[in-house]
Amino acid sequence: MVGTDSGWDGRGGRDTRGKCPADAIPGRRVVAVSLVALAALATGCEPGTAEGAQDAPPPVRATQAASPTRTAPATATEDAKPRTAPPPRPSASTATPAPAPTASRPAPEPSTATPPPPRVLMRTGTESDRVRELQARLRQIGHFGRNPTGYYGSVTADAVRSFQARRSLPVTGSTDEVTWKRLLAMTRSPRAVELRPPTERPVAAPDDRCLKGRVLCISKESRTLAWMIDGKVVSAMDVRFGSEYTPTREGVFEVFWKSRDHVSTLYDTPMPYALFFSGGQAVHYSADFAANGYGGASHGCVNVRDRKKVAALFDQVRNGDKVVVYW
């Protein structure tokens, strides 16, 4: 059977009258129509809507292409500004660099710098009436357990250290201005009897054997000598005794020999105002005791460090007067 669109006229030939060679062939007409439809879609439809055009790149719309053209210069200008624009002009405050401040820099230094230490008023080796007052004031508040002597020795230094530690002051043992002012604020002015007592330590209660007659009453515990007549103290003075190898004898004795300018034949040392009471042991003045205090010891004698007091005692004591040495 012959299709109606084949163009066959039944006479064995094709009817080509009045038609182009392309129109004469039905197959070519279909292809031409398809090309026309495709061209119409390409010019008036969205890309990708025409079948068979999926692989072709979508046409660029006129409005989309114009948009980057208008905005690109603005974007490029903003990005380039930090690179191409000149650096910002300095403000008035930074136009001329100010010199480094010199007056304000030292301001914090006083708070961090170590202040100078307070001035020292008294230290070990000082001997004065102010030392005597220091000792009396320390004794008022329990830091100095002896009577004032006016000499700043190791005992006084220890008392000052104790006071400084209790008051959260620098513990130096020396009396500086801060320590002295604090002590003055806590104590009263000492009385005359407190400033110049007869002995460095309080005189001990007399032994019962000292209560009658004329007695040199010597206490090893308080390290004092009391010259007593009928139970009353005439004078008192500080004394020290022999070491453990040459101890001072204890007991009741009598003065049997007085020698004003005596010199020891055993040790070749001066023993002024010697009052012998037991063999070679005597009460006498000691220059070493006066200089070094209780840092030393005798060879068994009873040393006195106050020359004036022992000189006066030498003149009052007689041979035969009683001597009592006790604890």
C-alpha positions as semicolon CSV with decimal commas, in nm:
position;residue;x (nm);y (nm);z (nm)
1;M;0,000;0,000;0,000
2;V;0,117;0,346;-0,081
3;G;0,084;0,616;0,191
4;T;-0,104;0,930;0,115
5;D;0,188;1,148;0,195
6;S;0,432;0,968;-0,029
7;G;0,364;1,201;-0,329
8;W;0,301;0,917;-0,564
9;D;0,037;1,016;-0,829
10;G;-0,051;0,669;-0,943
11;R;0,114;0,707;-1,278
12;G;0,448;0,598;-1,188
13;G;0,590;0,946;-1,127
14;R;0,600;1,222;-0,869
15;D;0,383;1,535;-0,889
16;T;0,624;1,818;-0,884
17;R;0,431;2,088;-1,037
18;G;0,443;2,424;-0,878
19;K;0,658;2,310;-0,579
20;C;1,020;2,355;-0,472
21;P;1,237;2,051;-0,472
22;A;1,240;2,063;-0,091
23;D;0,863;2,089;-0,073
24;A;0,828;1,808;-0,317
25;I;0,970;1,563;-0,071
26;P;0,745;1,510;0,236
27;G;1,030;1,408;0,465
28;R;1,217;1,726;0,401
29;R;0,906;1,930;0,479
30;V;0,887;1,783;0,827
31;V;1,252;1,866;0,896
32;A;1,203;2,223;0,782
33;V;0,906;2,269;1,007
34;S;1,103;2,139;1,301
35;L;1,386;2,383;1,237
36;V;1,143;2,673;1,220
37;A;0,987;2,572;1,553
38;L;1,327;2,541;1,714
39;A;1,427;2,889;1,596
40;A;1,107;3,033;1,741
41;L;1,168;2,874;2,076
42;A;1,526;2,998;2,080
43;T;1,422;3,356;2,039
44;G;1,115;3,375;2,264
45;C;1,127;3,102;2,533
46;E;1,330;3,026;2,843
47;P;1,638;2,816;2,779
48;G;1,594;2,447;2,827
49;T;1,221;2,439;2,748
50;A;1,271;2,320;2,396
51;E;1,320;1,950;2,359
52;G;1,654;1,855;2,221
53;A;1,832;2,176;2,340
54;Q;1,943;2,053;2,684
55;D;2,309;2,026;2,584
56;A;2,325;2,375;2,443
57;P;2,446;2,644;2,678
58;P;2,161;2,868;2,797
59;P;2,147;3,200;2,622
60;V;2,243;3,498;2,831
61;R;1,949;3,725;2,905
62;A;1,996;4,088;2,829
63;T;1,894;4,200;3,177
64;Q;2,123;3,957;3,352
65;A;2,420;4,058;3,145
66;A;2,362;4,425;3,214
67;S;2,351;4,388;3,591
68;P;2,715;4,284;3,640
69;T;2,818;4,559;3,403
70;R;2,660;4,823;3,632
71;T;2,770;4,683;3,971
72;A;3,117;4,552;3,887
73;P;3,283;4,896;3,881
74;A;3,136;4,981;4,222
75;T;3,251;4,656;4,373
76;A;3,593;4,686;4,218
77;T;3,625;5,042;4,344
78;E;3,545;4,946;4,706
79;D;3,794;4,656;4,710
80;A;4,066;4,867;4,555
81;K;4,026;5,157;4,793
82;P;4,258;5,025;5,065
83;R;4,524;4,941;4,805
84;T;4,510;5,243;4,577
85;A;4,387;5,522;4,801
86;P;4,655;5,726;4,984
87;P;4,694;5,658;5,358
88;P;4,458;5,861;5,582
89;R;4,590;6,195;5,688
90;P;4,693;6,203;6,054
91;S;4,464;6,385;6,291
92;A;4,572;6,690;6,483
93;S;4,656;6,476;6,786
94;T;4,887;6,248;6,586
95;A;5,014;6,488;6,319
96;T;5,327;6,569;6,522
97;P;5,450;6,282;6,743
98;A;5,462;6,406;7,100
99;P;5,784;6,337;7,291
100;A;5,772;6,057;7,542
101;P;5,634;6,194;7,869
102;T;5,910;6,254;8,117
103;A;5,722;6,412;8,403
104;S;5,456;6,141;8,429
105;R;5,686;5,837;8,405
106;P;5,860;5,882;8,742
107;A;5,519;5,913;8,913
108;P;5,475;5,540;8,990
109;E;5,839;5,497;9,092
110;P;5,795;5,611;9,455
111;S;5,536;5,336;9,513
112;T;5,768;5,064;9,383
113;A;6,102;5,193;9,505
114;T;6,222;5,071;9,843
115;P;6,198;5,356;10,093
116;P;6,510;5,433;10,292
117;P;6,527;5,252;10,626
118;P;6,440;5,456;10,935
119;R;6,728;5,623;11,116
120;V;6,880;5,413;11,394
121;L;6,888;5,591;11,729
122;M;7,044;5,322;11,951
123;R;7,220;4,994;11,884
124;T;7,446;4,741;12,054
125;G;7,737;4,923;12,216
126;T;7,549;5,249;12,278
127;E;7,569;5,383;12,633
128;S;7,354;5,680;12,728
129;D;7,065;5,804;12,939
130;R;6,830;5,738;12,648
131;V;6,933;5,371;12,658
132;R;6,844;5,374;13,026
133;E;6,501;5,517;12,939
134;L;6,458;5,257;12,665
135;Q;6,527;4,979;12,911
136;A;6,290;5,124;13,171
137;R;6,009;5,156;12,917
138;L;6,065;4,803;12,786
139;R;6,047;4,676;13,141
140;Q;5,710;4,847;13,193
141;I;5,551;4,625;12,926
142;G;5,738;4,304;13,012
143;H;6,010;4,293;12,748
144;F;6,308;4,374;12,973
145;G;6,339;4,169;13,291
146;R;6,621;4,367;13,451
147;N;6,685;4,709;13,592
148;P;6,816;4,977;13,353
149;T;7,190;5,010;13,325
150;G;7,224;5,261;13,041
151;Y;7,430;5,016;12,836
152;Y;7,289;4,865;12,514
153;G;7,409;4,505;12,531
154;S;7,284;4,171;12,402
155;V;7,006;4,155;12,660
156;T;6,871;4,493;12,552
157;A;6,896;4,393;12,183
158;D;6,696;4,077;12,254
159;A;6,433;4,281;12,437
160;V;6,402;4,517;12,140
161;R;6,367;4,223;11,901
162;S;6,087;4,084;12,116
163;F;5,909;4,419;12,113
164;Q;5,949;4,458;11,736
165;A;5,819;4,108;11,664
166;R;5,508;4,161;11,877
167;R;5,430;4,487;11,693
168;S;5,498;4,355;11,340
169;L;5,801;4,581;11,298
170;P;6,124;4,484;11,123
171;V;6,308;4,267;11,375
172;T;6,658;4,414;11,385
173;G;6,744;4,445;11,755
174;S;6,838;4,808;11,695
175;T;6,614;5,092;11,808
176;D;6,520;5,302;11,506
177;E;6,285;5,599;11,491
178;V;5,977;5,387;11,418
179;T;6,047;5,148;11,707
180;W;6,118;5,433;11,947
181;K;5,797;5,623;11,858
182;R;5,587;5,310;11,899
183;L;5,742;5,243;12,240
184;L;5,685;5,602;12,356
185;A;5,318;5,577;12,257
186;M;5,270;5,261;12,464
187;T;5,452;5,355;12,785
188;R;5,476;5,638;13,038
189;S;5,778;5,839;13,139
190;P;5,977;5,631;13,390
191;R;6,034;5,764;13,740
192;A;6,380;5,838;13,874
193;V;6,390;5,521;14,082
194;E;6,301;5,321;13,772
195;L;6,577;5,483;13,571
196;R;6,852;5,436;13,827
197;P;6,782;5,135;14,046
198;P;7,069;5,000;14,254
199;T;7,111;4,683;14,047
200;E;7,047;4,556;13,699
201;R;6,813;4,292;13,833
202;P;6,573;4,333;14,123
203;V;6,739;4,251;14,452
204;A;6,635;3,909;14,573
205;A;6,450;3,858;14,895
206;P;6,722;3,823;15,161
207;D;6,810;3,487;15,305
208;D;6,712;3,446;15,670
209;R;7,080;3,439;15,764
210;C;7,112;3,794;15,632
211;L;6,855;3,950;15,865
212;K;7,077;4,005;16,167
213;G;7,401;4,197;16,204
214;R;7,632;4,327;15,930
215;V;7,608;4,099;15,632
216;L;7,719;4,087;15,271
217;C;7,406;3,906;15,137
218;I;7,494;3,761;14,795
219;S;7,226;3,590;14,579
220;K;7,333;3,370;14,289
221;E;6,978;3,361;14,158
222;S;6,932;3,737;14,118
223;R;7,309;3,799;14,077
224;T;7,302;4,081;14,326
225;L;7,491;4,177;14,641
226;A;7,306;4,360;14,919
227;W;7,503;4,522;15,199
228;M;7,267;4,488;15,495
229;I;7,276;4,604;15,854
230;D;7,015;4,454;16,088
231;G;6,785;4,350;15,805
232;K;6,796;4,680;15,611
233;V;6,959;4,723;15,271
234;V;7,227;4,994;15,283
235;S;7,344;4,948;14,924
236;A;7,310;4,696;14,644
237;M;7,511;4,615;14,332
238;D;7,535;4,369;14,042
239;V;7,773;4,077;14,075
240;R;7,883;3,775;13,872
241;F;8,037;3,447;13,985
242;G;8,286;3,178;13,885
243;S;8,235;2,937;13,596
244;E;8,138;2,573;13,635
245;Y;8,507;2,483;13,651
246;T;8,588;2,744;13,915
247;P;8,260;2,790;14,103
248;T;8,203;3,042;14,380
249;R;8,155;2,865;14,709
250;E;7,820;2,883;14,882
251;G;7,759;2,912;15,256
252;V;7,825;3,146;15,549
253;F;8,170;3,307;15,577
254;E;8,347;3,607;15,731
255;V;8,562;3,880;15,581
256;F;8,916;3,800;15,696
257;W;9,129;4,028;15,478
258;K;9,086;4,359;15,293
259;S;9,326;4,462;15,011
260;R;9,253;4,789;14,829
261;D;9,492;4,751;14,533
262;H;9,525;4,375;14,522
263;V;9,668;4,188;14,219
264;S;9,606;3,813;14,178
265;T;9,925;3,610;14,212
266;L;9,764;3,315;14,029
267;Y;9,623;3,499;13,726
268;D;9,821;3,823;13,739
269;T;9,507;4,034;13,715
270;P;9,406;4,340;13,920
271;M;9,153;4,286;14,203
272;P;9,084;4,637;14,337
273;Y;8,889;4,672;14,666
274;A;8,922;4,302;14,749
275;L;8,729;4,165;15,049
276;F;8,850;3,806;15,100
277;F;8,600;3,570;15,262
278;S;8,704;3,209;15,162
279;G;9,063;3,119;15,072
280;G;9,149;3,308;14,755
281;Q;8,787;3,405;14,680
282;A;8,692;3,766;14,742
283;V;8,442;4,037;14,656
284;H;8,621;4,289;14,428
285;Y;8,585;4,524;14,131
286;S;8,623;4,366;13,783
287;A;8,707;4,576;13,479
288;D;8,618;4,279;13,255
289;F;8,272;4,257;13,412
290;A;8,223;4,630;13,359
291;A;8,315;4,596;12,990
292;N;8,159;4,261;12,894
293;G;7,883;4,206;13,142
294;Y;7,763;3,854;13,197
295;G;7,936;3,728;12,886
296;G;8,227;3,611;13,101
297;A;8,286;3,466;13,445
298;S;8,532;3,491;13,732
299;H;8,773;3,233;13,866
300;G;8,556;3,191;14,174
301;C;8,548;3,548;14,309
302;V;8,239;3,769;14,336
303;N;8,294;4,035;14,067
304;V;8,139;4,382;14,100
305;R;8,115;4,608;13,792
306;D;8,030;4,938;13,960
307;R;8,362;5,076;14,079
308;K;8,215;5,358;14,287
309;K;7,980;5,128;14,474
310;V;8,240;4,867;14,557
311;A;8,483;5,142;14,665
312;A;8,222;5,274;14,908
313;L;8,150;4,919;15,026
314;F;8,520;4,856;15,088
315;D;8,532;5,153;15,319
316;Q;8,227;5,038;15,522
317;V;8,295;4,667;15,564
318;R;8,513;4,550;15,850
319;N;8,700;4,230;15,904
320;G;8,470;3,984;16,077
321;D;8,155;4,095;15,899
322;K;7,941;3,805;15,778
323;V;7,923;3,690;15,414
324;V;7,628;3,475;15,299
325;V;7,634;3,322;14,948
326;Y;7,313;3,140;14,850
327;W;7,070;3,053;14,574
